[in-house]
Coordinates of C-alpha atoms in Angstrom, one line a residue:
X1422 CA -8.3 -1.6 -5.3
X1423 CA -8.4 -2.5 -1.5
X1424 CA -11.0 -3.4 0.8
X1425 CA -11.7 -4.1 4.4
X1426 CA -14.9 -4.2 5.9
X1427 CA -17.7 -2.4 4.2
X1428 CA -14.8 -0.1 2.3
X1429 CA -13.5 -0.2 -0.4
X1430 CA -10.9 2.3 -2.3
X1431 CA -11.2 2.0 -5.8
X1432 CA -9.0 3.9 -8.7
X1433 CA -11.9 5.7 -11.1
X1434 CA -10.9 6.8 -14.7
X1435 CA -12.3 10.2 -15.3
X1436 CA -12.7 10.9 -19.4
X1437 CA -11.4 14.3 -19.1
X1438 CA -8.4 13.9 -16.9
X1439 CA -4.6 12.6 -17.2
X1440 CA -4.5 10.1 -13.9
X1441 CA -7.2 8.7 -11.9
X1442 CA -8.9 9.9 -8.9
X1443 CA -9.2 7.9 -6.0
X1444 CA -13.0 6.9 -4.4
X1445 CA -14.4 5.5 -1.4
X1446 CA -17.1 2.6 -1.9
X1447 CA -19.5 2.2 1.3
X1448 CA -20.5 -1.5 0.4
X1449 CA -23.4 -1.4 2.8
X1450 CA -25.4 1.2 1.3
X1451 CA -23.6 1.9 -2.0
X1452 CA -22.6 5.3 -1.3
X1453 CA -19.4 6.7 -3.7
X1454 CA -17.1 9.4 -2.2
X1455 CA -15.0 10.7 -5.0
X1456 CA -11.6 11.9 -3.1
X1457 CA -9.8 13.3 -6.4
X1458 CA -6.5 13.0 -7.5
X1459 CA -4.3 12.2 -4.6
X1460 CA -1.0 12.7 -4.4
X1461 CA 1.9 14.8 -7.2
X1462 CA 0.8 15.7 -10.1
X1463 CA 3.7 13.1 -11.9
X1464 CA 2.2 10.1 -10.2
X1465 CA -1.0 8.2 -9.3
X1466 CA -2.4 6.7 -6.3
X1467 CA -2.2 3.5 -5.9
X1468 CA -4.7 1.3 -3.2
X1469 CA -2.5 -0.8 -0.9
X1470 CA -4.7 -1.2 2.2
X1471 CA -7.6 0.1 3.9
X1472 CA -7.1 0.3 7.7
X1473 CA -9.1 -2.2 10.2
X1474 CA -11.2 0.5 10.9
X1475 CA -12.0 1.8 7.8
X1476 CA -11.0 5.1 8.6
X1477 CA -7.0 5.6 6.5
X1478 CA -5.6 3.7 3.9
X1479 CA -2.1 2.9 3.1
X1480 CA -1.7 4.5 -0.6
X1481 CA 1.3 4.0 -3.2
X1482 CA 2.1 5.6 -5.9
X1483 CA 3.2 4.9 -9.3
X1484 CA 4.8 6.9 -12.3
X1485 CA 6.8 6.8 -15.3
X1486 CA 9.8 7.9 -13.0
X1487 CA 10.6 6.7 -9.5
X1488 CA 7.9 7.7 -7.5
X1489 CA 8.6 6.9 -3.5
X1490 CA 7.1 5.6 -0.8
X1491 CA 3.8 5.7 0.3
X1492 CA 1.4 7.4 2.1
X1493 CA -1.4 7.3 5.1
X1494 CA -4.8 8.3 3.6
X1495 CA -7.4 10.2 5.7
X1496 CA -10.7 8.3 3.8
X1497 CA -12.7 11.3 5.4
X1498 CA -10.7 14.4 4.7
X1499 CA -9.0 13.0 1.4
X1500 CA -5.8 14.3 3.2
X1501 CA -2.0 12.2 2.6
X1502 CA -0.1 11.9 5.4
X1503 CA 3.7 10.9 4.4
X1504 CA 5.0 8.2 6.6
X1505 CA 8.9 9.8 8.2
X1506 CA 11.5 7.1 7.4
X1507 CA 10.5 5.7 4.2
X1508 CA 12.6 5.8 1.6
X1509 CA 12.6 4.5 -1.9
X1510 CA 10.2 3.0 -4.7
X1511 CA 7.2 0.5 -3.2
X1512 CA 5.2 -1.8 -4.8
X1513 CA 2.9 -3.3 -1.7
X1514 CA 2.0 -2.8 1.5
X1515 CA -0.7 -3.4 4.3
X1516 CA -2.3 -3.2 7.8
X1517 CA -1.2 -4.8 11.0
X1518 CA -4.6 -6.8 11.6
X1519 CA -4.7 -4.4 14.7
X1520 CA -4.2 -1.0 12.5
X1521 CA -1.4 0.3 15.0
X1522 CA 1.3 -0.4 12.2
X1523 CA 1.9 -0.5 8.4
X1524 CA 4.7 -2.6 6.0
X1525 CA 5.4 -1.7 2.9
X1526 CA 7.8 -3.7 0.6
X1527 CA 10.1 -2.3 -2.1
X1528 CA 10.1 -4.2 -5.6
X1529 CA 13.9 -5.7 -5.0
X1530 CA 15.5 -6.5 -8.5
X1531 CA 19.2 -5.4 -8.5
X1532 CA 18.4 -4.9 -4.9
X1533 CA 17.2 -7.1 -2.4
X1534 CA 13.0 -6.7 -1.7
X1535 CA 13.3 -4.6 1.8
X1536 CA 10.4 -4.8 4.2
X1537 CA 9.9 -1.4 6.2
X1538 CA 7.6 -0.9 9.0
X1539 CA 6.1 2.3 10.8
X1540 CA 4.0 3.2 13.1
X1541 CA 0.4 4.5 12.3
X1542 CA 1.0 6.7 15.3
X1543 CA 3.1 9.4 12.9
X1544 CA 6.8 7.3 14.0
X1545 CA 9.3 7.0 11.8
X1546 CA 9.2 4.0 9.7
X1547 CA 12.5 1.5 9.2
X1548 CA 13.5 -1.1 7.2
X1549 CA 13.5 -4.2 9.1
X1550 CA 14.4 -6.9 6.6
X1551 CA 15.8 -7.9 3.0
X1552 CA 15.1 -10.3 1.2
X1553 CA 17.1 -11.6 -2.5
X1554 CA 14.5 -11.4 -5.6
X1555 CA 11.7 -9.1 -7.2
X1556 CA 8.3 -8.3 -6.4
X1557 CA 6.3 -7.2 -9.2
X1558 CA 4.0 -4.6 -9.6
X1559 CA 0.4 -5.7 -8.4
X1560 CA 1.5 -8.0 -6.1
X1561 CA -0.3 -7.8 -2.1
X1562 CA 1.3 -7.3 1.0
X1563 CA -0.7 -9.8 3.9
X1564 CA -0.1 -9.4 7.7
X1565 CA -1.5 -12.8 9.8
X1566 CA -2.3 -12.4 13.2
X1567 CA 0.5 -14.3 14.1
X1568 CA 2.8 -11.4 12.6
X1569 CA 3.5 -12.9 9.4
X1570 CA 3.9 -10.6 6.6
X1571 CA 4.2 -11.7 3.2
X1572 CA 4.5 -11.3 -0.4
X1573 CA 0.9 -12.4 -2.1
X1574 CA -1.6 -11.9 -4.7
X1575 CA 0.4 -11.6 -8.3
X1576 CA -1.8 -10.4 -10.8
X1577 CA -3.0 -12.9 -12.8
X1578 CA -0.5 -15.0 -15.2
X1579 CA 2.6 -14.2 -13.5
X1580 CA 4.4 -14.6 -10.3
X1581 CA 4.7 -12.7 -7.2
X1582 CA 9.1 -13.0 -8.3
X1583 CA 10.9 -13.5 -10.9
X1584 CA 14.0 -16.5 -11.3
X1585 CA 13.5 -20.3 -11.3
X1586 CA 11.1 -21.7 -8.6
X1587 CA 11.4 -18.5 -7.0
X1588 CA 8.8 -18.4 -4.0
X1589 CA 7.5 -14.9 -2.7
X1590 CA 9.0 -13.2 0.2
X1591 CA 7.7 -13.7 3.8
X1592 CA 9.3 -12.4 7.3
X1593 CA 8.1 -13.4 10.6
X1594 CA 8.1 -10.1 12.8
X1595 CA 9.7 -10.9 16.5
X1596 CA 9.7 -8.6 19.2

């Protein structure tokens, strides 16, 4: 799930179908918007962010195989925008706390964790930073206003990486 504001995007488990579908919660008034099932047919949509304005969301995706980067989520139209530049398997990802840009964070492993930025504009996203460890699945992605972005949020009983005292990933954006 992800929130901002009065919206929340929320995974929903229909009885009768194979993945979830994605809806909108208006936490003022209590209004649903069911948006479907977003994204390939091989994959579900996975809540990263919703936008400052409430207006897009970042979305992810996850699968039994690889399933790439992710997306920019019209919350009106239920249309997904790819993001040009991304490349790879994500596992988090979030708003600059002025909505004008997105990072998104790849899980690392036998690879190091790569932060990528892009624009919300439509530019071309690129990776900016890597990092040595893993980020596992569940884990948040947090932008400060001071353009921190970090590695937070592990679910429950585990951390955000794996190895001995192993602290989660964090960059500080320059320039």
């Amino acid at each position: 799930m992800a929130v901002r504001g009065d919206t929340l995007l929320v995974q929903v488990y229909v009885a009768d179908r194979t993945r979830p579908d994605l809806a909108t919660v208006d936490l003022a008034s209590g209004a649903v918007r069911d948006l479907g099932q977003i994204g390939s047919p091989d994959t579900t949509a996975v809540p990263y962010d919703v936008a400052p304005d409430g207006r897009t969301a970042l979305v992810g995706s996850a699968g039994l195989a690889p399933s790439g980067p992710p997306g920019l989520l019209d919350l009106s139209t239920g249309r997904l925008t790819a993001i040009p530049g991304l490349t790879g398997t994500f596992v988090a990802g979030g708003y600059a706390p002025d909505g004008t840009a997105v990072a998104a964070v790849t899980a690392g492993g036998t690879a190091p964790v790569q932060l990528w930025l892009a624009g919300t504009d439509g530019s071309r996203g690129r990776g900016v930073a890597g990092t040595v460890g893993q980020v596992r699945s569940g884990a948040r992605l947090c932008w400060s206003p001071v353009q921190v972005v970090a590695v937070c949020g592990a679910p429950p009983g585990s951390a955000a990486t794996t190895g001995p005292g192993a602290a989660p990933p964090a960059w500080v954006l320059r320039g």
